[in-house]
Short mmCIF file of C-alpha atoms in Angstrom, two decimals:
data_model
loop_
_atom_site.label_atom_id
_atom_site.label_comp_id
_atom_site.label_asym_id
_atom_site.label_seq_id
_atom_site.Cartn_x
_atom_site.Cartn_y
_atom_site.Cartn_z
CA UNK A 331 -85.95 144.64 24.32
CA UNK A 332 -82.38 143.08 22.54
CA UNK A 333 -80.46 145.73 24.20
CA UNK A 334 -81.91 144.71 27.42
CA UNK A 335 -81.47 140.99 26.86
CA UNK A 336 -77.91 141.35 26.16
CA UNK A 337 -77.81 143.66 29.51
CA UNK A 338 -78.72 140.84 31.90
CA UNK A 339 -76.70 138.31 29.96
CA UNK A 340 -74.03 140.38 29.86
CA UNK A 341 -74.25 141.67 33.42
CA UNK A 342 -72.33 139.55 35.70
CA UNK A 343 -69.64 139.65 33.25
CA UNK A 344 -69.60 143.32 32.93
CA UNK A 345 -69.85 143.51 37.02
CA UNK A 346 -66.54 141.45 36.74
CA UNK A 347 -64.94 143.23 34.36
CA UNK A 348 -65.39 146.76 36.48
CA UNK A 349 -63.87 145.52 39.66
CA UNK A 350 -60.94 144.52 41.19
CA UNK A 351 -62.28 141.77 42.83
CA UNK A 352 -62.74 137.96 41.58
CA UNK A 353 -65.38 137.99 44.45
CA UNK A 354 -67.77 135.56 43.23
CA UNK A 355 -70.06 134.50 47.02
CA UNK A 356 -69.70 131.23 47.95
CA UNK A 357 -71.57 131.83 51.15
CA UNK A 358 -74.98 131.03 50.60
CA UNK A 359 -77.98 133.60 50.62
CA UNK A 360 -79.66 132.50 53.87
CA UNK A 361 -76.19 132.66 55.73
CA UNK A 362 -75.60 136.53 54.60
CA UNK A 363 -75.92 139.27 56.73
CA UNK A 364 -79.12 141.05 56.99
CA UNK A 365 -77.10 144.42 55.08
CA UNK A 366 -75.79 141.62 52.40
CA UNK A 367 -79.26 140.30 52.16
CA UNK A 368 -80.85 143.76 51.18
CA UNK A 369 -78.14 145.07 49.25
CA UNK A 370 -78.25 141.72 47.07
CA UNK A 371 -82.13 141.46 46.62
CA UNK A 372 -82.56 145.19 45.59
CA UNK A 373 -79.72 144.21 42.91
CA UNK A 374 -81.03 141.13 42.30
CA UNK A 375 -84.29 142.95 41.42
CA UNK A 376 -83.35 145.88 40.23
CA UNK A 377 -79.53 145.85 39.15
CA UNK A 378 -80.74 148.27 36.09
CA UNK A 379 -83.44 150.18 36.87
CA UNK A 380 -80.60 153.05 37.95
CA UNK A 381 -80.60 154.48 41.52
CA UNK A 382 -84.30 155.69 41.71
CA UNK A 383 -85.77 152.31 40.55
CA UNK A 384 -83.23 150.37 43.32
CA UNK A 385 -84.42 153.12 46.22
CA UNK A 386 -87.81 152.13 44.90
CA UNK A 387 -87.45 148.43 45.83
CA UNK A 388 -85.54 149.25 48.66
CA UNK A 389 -88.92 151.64 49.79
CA UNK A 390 -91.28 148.57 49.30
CA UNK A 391 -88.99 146.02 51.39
CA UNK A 392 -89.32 148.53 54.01
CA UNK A 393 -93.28 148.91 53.55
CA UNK A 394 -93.78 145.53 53.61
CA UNK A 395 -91.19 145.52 57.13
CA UNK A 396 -93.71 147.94 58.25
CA UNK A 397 -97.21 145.49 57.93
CA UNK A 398 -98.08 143.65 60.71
CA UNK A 399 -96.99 140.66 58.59
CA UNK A 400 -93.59 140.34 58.74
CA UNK A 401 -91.46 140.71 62.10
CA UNK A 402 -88.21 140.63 60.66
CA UNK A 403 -86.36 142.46 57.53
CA UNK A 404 -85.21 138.74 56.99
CA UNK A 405 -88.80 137.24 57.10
CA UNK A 406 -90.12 140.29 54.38
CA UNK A 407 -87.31 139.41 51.86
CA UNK A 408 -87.93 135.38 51.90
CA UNK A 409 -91.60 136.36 51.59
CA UNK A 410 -92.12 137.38 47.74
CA UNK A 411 -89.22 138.01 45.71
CA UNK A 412 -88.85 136.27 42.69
CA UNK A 413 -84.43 136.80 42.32
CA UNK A 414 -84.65 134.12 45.05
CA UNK A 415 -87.54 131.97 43.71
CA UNK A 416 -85.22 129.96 41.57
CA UNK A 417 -81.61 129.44 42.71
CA UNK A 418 -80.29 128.31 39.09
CA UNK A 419 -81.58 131.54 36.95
CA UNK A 420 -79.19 134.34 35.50
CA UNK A 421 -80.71 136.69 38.07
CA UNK A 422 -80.14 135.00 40.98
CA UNK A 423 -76.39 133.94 40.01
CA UNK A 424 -75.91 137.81 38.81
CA UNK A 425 -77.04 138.93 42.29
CA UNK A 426 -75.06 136.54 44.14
CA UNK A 427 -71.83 137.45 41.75
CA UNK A 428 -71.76 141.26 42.19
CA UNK A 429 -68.41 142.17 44.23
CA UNK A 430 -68.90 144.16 46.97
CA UNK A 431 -66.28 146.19 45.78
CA UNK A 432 -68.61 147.00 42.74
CA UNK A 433 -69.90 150.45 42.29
CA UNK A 434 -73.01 149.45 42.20
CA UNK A 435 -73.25 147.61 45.36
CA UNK A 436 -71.59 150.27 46.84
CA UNK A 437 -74.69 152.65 45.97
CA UNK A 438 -77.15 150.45 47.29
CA UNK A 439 -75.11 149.33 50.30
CA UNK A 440 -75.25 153.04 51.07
CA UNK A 441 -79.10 153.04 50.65
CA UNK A 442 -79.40 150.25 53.01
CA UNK A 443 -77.25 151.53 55.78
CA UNK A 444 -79.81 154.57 55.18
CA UNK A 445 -82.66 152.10 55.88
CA UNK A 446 -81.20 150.42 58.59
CA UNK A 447 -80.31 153.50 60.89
CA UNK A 448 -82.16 154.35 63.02
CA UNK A 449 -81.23 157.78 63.22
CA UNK A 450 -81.82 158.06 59.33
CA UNK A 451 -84.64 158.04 57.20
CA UNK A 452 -84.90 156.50 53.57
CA UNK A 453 -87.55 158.94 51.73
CA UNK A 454 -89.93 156.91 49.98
CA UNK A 455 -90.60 157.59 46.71
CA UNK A 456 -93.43 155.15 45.87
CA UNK A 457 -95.83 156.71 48.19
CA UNK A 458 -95.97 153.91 50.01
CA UNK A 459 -95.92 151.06 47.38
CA UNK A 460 -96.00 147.66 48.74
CA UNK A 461 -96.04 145.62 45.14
CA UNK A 462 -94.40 146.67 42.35
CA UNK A 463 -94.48 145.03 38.86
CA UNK A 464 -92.78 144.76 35.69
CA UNK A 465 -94.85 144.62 32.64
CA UNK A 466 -92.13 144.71 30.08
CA UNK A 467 -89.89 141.72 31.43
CA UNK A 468 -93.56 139.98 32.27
CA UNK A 469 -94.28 139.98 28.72
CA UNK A 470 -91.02 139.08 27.26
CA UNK A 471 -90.43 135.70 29.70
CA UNK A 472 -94.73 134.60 29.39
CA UNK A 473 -95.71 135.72 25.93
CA UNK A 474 -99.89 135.93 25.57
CA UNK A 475 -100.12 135.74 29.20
CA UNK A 476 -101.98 137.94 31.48
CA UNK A 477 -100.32 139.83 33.86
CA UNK A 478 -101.24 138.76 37.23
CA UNK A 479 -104.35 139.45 38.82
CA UNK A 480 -103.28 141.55 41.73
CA UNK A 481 -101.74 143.62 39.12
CA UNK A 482 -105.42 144.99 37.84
CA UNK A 483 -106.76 144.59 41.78
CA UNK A 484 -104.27 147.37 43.66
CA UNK A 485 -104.03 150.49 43.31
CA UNK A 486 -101.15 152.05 41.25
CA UNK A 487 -98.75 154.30 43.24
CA UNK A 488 -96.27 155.47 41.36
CA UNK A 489 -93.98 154.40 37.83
CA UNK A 490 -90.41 154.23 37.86
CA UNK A 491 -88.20 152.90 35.13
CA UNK A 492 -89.73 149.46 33.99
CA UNK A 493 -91.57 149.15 37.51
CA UNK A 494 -95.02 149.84 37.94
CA UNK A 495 -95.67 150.06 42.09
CA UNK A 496 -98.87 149.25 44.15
CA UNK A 497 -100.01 149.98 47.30
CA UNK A 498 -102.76 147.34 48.66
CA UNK A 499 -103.51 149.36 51.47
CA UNK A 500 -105.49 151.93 49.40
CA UNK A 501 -108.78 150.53 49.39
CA UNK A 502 -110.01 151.59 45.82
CA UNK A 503 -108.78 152.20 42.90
CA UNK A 504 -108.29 156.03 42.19
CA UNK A 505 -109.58 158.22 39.69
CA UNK A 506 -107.90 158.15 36.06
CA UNK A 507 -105.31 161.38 36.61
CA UNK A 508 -104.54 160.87 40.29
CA UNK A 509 -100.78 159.41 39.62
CA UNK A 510 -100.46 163.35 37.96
CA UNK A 511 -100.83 164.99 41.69
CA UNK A 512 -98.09 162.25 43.08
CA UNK A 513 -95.01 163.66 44.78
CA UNK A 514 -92.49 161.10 41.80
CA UNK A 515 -93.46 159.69 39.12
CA UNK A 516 -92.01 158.80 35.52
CA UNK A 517 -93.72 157.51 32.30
CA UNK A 518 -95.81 154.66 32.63
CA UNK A 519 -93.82 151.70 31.00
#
């Protein structure tokens, strides 16, 4: 828990330190290109989760495209993630400071180019996940809170790094043992 603390304080300064670039965006989130719009809220959410847990959010972005919901790429990310819920937190001021020139953003730019070709296809590794969840930062930032109540009311698809991922079009939950015959999984957080 410390050692991840210090990671997200420490983050935007260490993204700054790695690069060449002073790039710090000044152009605000809703006038970014779709590409810059992905590629910043998969950092945004998952900036340390490694590759697989940024793929991950990536793969539910995309679900949720798919739903009858949402029309647009643009309309699924303004719909439901928290990096943009509050323009003044660390995570959204981290997200909007990585340089594009970063090696990070690099990876996930490369991801989203993936996504966004239609030629190409991103292999989803949360079986479909729409939701995903993390119970470790959840309990660090609301101490003796429940987690939320969708999180007991979907059905878990698959665990990667800190994220626990839902799909809410699987009608009932599944047997204890079922994430065992899933094509990726890690250890549940």
């Amino acid at each position: 828990m410390f050692v991840w603390v210090i990671w997200v304080v420490l983050f935007p300064i260490h993204v700054m330190a790695e690069s060449n670039s002073s790039f710090v965006s000044k152009v605000p989130f809703d006038k970014l290109t779709l590409k810059e719009q992905l590629t910043r809220v998969v950092l945004g959410e998952a900036s340390i989760e490694g590759l697989k847990g940024q793929q991950a959010v990536l793969n539910v972005i995309a679900n949720r495209n798919k739903s009858k919901k949402h029309k647009t790429y643009k309309e699924t990310i303004n719909d439901g993630f928290s990096v943009l819920n509050n323009k003044d937190s660390n995570e959204y001021k981290s997200m909007m400071s990585i340089p594009k020139d970063h090696k990070t953003y690099k990876q996930v730019e490369g991801m989203v180019n993936i996504l966004l070709d239609p030629k190409q296809k991103l292999k989803d590794i949360t079986n479909g996940a729409d939701h995903y969840f993390n119970p470790k930062l959840y309990k660090e930032k609301n101490k003796g809170k429940k987690p939320p109540k969708w999180t007991r009311e979907l059905t878990k698809s698959a665990w990667i790094g800190n994220h626990t991922f839902y799909n809410s079009k699987w009608s009932k939950p599944h047997e204890r043992g079922f994430l065992d015959s899933l094509s990726y999984k890690e250890k549940p957080p």
